[in-house]
Tab-separated table of C-alpha atoms in Angstrom:
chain	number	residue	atom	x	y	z
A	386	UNK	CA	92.836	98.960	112.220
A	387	UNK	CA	94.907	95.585	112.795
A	388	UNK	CA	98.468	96.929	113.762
A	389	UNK	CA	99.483	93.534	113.250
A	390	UNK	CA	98.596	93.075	109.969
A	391	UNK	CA	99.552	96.774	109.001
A	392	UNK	CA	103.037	95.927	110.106
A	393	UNK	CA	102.968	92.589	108.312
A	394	UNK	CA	101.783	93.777	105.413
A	395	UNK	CA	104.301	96.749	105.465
A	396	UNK	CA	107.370	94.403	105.809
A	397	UNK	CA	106.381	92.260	102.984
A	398	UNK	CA	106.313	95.777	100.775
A	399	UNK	CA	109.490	96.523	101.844
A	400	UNK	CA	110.863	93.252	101.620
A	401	UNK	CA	109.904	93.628	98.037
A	402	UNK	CA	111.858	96.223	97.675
A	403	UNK	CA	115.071	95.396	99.611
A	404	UNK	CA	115.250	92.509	96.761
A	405	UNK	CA	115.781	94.520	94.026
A	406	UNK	CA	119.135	95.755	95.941
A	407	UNK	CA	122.484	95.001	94.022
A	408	UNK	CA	125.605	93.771	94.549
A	409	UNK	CA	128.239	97.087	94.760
A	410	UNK	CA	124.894	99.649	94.868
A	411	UNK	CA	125.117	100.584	98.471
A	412	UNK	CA	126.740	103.780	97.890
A	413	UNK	CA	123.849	104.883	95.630
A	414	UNK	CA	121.556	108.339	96.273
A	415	UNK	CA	117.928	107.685	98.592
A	416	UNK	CA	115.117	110.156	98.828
A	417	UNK	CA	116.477	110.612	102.241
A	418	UNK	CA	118.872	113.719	102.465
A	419	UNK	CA	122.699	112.928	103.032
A	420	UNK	CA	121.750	109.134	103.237
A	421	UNK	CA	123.116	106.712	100.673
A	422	UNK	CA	121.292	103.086	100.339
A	423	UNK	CA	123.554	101.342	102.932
A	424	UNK	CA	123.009	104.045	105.559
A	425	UNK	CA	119.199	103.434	104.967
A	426	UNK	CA	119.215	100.056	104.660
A	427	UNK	CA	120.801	100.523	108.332
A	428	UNK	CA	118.397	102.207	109.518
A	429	UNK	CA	115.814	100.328	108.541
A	430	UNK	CA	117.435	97.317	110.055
A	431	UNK	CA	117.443	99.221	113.356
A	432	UNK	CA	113.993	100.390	113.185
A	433	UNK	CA	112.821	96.596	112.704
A	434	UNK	CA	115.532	95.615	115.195
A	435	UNK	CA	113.907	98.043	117.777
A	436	UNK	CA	110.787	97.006	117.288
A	437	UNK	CA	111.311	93.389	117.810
A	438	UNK	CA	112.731	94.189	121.239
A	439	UNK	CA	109.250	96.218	121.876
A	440	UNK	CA	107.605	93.130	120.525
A	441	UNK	CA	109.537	90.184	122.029
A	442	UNK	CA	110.770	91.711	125.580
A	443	UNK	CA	108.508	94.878	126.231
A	444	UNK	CA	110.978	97.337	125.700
A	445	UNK	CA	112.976	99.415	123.132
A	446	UNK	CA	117.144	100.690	124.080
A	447	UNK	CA	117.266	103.120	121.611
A	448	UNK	CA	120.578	101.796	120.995
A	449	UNK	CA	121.415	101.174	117.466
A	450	UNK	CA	122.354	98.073	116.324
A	451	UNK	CA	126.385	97.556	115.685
A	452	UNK	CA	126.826	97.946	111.248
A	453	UNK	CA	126.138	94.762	109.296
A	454	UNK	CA	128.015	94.004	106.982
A	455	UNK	CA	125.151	92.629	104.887
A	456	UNK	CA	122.239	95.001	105.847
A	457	UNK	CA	120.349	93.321	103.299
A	458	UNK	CA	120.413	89.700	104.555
A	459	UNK	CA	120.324	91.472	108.054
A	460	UNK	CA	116.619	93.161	107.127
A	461	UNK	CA	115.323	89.808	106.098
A	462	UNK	CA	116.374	87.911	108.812
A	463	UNK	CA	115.285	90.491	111.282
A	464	UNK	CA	111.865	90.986	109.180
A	465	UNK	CA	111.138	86.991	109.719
A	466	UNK	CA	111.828	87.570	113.742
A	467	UNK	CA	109.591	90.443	114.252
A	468	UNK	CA	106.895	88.817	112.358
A	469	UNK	CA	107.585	85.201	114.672
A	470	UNK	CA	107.582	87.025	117.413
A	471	UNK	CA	104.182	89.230	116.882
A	472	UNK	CA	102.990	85.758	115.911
A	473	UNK	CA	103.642	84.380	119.653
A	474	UNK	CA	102.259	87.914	121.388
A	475	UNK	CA	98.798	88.064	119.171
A	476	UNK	CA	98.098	84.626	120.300
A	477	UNK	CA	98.494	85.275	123.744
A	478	UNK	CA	95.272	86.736	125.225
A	479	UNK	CA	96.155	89.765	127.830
A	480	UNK	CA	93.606	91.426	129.849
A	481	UNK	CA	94.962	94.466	128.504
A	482	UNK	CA	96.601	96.242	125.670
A	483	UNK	CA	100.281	95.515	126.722
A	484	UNK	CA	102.550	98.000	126.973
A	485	UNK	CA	106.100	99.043	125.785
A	486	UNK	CA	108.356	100.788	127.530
A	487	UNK	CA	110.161	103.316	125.060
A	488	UNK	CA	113.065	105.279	126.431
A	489	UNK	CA	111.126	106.982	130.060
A	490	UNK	CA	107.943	106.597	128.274
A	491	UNK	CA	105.595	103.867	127.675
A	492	UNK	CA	103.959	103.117	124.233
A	493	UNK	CA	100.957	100.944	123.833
A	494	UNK	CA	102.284	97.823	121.694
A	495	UNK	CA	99.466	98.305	118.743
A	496	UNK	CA	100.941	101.900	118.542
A	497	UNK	CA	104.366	101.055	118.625
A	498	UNK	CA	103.250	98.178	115.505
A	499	UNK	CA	101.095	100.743	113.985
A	500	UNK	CA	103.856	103.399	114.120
A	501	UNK	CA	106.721	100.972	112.855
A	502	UNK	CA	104.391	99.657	110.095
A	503	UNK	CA	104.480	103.449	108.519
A	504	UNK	CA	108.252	104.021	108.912
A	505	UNK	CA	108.558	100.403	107.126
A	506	UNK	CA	106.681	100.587	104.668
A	507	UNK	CA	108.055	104.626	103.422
A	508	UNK	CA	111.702	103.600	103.546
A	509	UNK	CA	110.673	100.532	101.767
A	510	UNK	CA	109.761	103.162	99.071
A	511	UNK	CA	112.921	104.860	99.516
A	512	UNK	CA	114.745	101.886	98.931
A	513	UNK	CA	113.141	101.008	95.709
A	514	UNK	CA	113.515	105.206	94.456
A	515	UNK	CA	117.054	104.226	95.285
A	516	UNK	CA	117.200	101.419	92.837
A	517	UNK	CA	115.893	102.981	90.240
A	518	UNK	CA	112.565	101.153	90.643
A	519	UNK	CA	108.802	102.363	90.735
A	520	UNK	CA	106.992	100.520	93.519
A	521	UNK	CA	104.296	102.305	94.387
A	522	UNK	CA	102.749	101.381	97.956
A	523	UNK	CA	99.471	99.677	97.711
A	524	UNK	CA	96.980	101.442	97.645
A	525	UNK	CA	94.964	100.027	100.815
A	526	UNK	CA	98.256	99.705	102.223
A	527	UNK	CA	98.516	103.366	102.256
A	528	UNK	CA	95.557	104.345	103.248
A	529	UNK	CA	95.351	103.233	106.604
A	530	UNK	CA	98.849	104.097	106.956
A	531	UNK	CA	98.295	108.305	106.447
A	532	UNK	CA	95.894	108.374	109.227
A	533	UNK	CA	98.473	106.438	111.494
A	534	UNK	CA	101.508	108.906	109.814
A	535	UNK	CA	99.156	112.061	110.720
A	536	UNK	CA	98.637	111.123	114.369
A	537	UNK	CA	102.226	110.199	114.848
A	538	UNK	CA	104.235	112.493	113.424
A	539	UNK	CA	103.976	115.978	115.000
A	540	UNK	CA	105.730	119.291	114.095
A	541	UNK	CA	108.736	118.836	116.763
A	542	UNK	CA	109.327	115.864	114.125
A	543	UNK	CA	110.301	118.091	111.344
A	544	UNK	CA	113.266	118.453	110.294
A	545	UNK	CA	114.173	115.312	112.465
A	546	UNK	CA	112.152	112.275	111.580
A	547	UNK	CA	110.776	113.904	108.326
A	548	UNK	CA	111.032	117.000	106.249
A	549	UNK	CA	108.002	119.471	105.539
A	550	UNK	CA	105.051	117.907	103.804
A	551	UNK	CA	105.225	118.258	100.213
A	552	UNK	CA	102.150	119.898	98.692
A	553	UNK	CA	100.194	117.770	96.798
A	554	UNK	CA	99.357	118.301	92.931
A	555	UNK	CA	96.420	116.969	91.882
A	556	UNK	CA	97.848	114.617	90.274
A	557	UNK	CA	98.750	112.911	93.113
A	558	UNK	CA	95.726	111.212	94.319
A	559	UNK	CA	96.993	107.415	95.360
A	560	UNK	CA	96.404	106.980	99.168
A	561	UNK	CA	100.376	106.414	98.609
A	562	UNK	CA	101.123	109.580	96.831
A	563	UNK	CA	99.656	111.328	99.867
A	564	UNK	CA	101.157	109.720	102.293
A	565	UNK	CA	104.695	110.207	101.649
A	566	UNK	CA	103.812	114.213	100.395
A	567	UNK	CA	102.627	114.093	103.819
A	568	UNK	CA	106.138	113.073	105.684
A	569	UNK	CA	108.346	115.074	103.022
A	570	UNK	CA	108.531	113.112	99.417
A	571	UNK	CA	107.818	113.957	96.051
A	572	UNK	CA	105.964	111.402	94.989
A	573	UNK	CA	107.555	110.841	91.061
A	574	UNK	CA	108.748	107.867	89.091
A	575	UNK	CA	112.621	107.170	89.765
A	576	UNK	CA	114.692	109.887	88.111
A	577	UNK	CA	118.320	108.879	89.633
A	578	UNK	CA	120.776	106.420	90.547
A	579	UNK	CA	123.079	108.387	91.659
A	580	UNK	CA	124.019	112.121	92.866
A	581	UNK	CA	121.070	114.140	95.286
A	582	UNK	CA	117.837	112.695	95.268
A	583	UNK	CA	114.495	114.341	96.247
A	584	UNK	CA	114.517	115.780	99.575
A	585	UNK	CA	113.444	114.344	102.968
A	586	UNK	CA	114.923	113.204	105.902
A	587	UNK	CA	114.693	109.993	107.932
């Protein structure tokens, strides 16, 4: 596994999908429960926020980011930042896998990539369910993302970070499919635009 290019490849995904957002259609429904699309788009800024500061300075506040009022431009800018600086950090050569300090805990920084790149590239997903497009996540993409999801995400994290898995018809068989069943999604084509959306959490 290259965290690196798991978490580059997982921004371009949800880059993707962050450009099918509309003018006026921040108010719309999300997979997520009780979030609309701005609130998510939000988050997600502050999730790639956060991880730039683990990236470029060695340690994450926890402190959310003040409200954009473009989260959109916001995610690309801060997309194109994280990605410069894991650019400068890979081509340094450390003795050792560097760590990040996260709240009074420490994270090794291919975790903390490796970790991000999952929460990326699902509400990338969620952003596109959101807009009323199907974009599934690739399938390779995926796959080394659900071992990464299954180490990460423990049962203190449901009902938190993620809902209950969702169990899996056989019909689901993309490495994507499983992967968000696994952190709470029902893997379907987009049925809304607006008004409650499949269930999950953040």
């Amino acid at each position: 596994m290259n965290p690196g290019e798991l978490l580059e490849r997982s921004l371009a995904y949800a880059l993707g999908s962050v450009a099918v957002v509309v003018p006026g259609s921040l108010g719309r429904a999300t997979p997520c429960s009780g979030w609309d699309l701005g609130e998510l788009l939000r988050h997600l800024d502050d999730s790639v926020d956060a991880l730039y500061e683990g990236v470029a300075a060695g340690r994450v506040a926890l402190c959310p980011s003040p409200a954009a009022a473009d989260p959109v431009c916001v995610f690309r800018e801060r997309a194109c930042a994280l990605l410069g600086a894991w650019a400068v950090v890979s081509g340094e050569v450390p003795s050792a896998e560097p760590s990040v300090g996260v709240g009074d805990g420490s994270l090794d920084l291919g975790l903390l990539a490796a970790v991000g790149a999952v929460e990326i590239a699902v509400h990338g997903w969620d952003v596109a369910q959101a807009c009323g497009r199907s974009r599934p996540i690739p399938p390779a993409l995926a796959a080394e993302l659900l071992p990464v999801a299954r180490w990460s995400v423990a049962d203190a994290d449901r009902g938190v970070r993620f809902a209950e898995p969702v169990g899996a018809p056989s019909s689901w068989s993309r490495p994507g499919d499983r992967l968000l069943a696994f952190l709470g999604r029902r893997p379907s084509p987009p049925r809304f635009l607006s008004g409650p959306g499949p269930v999950c959490l953040p």
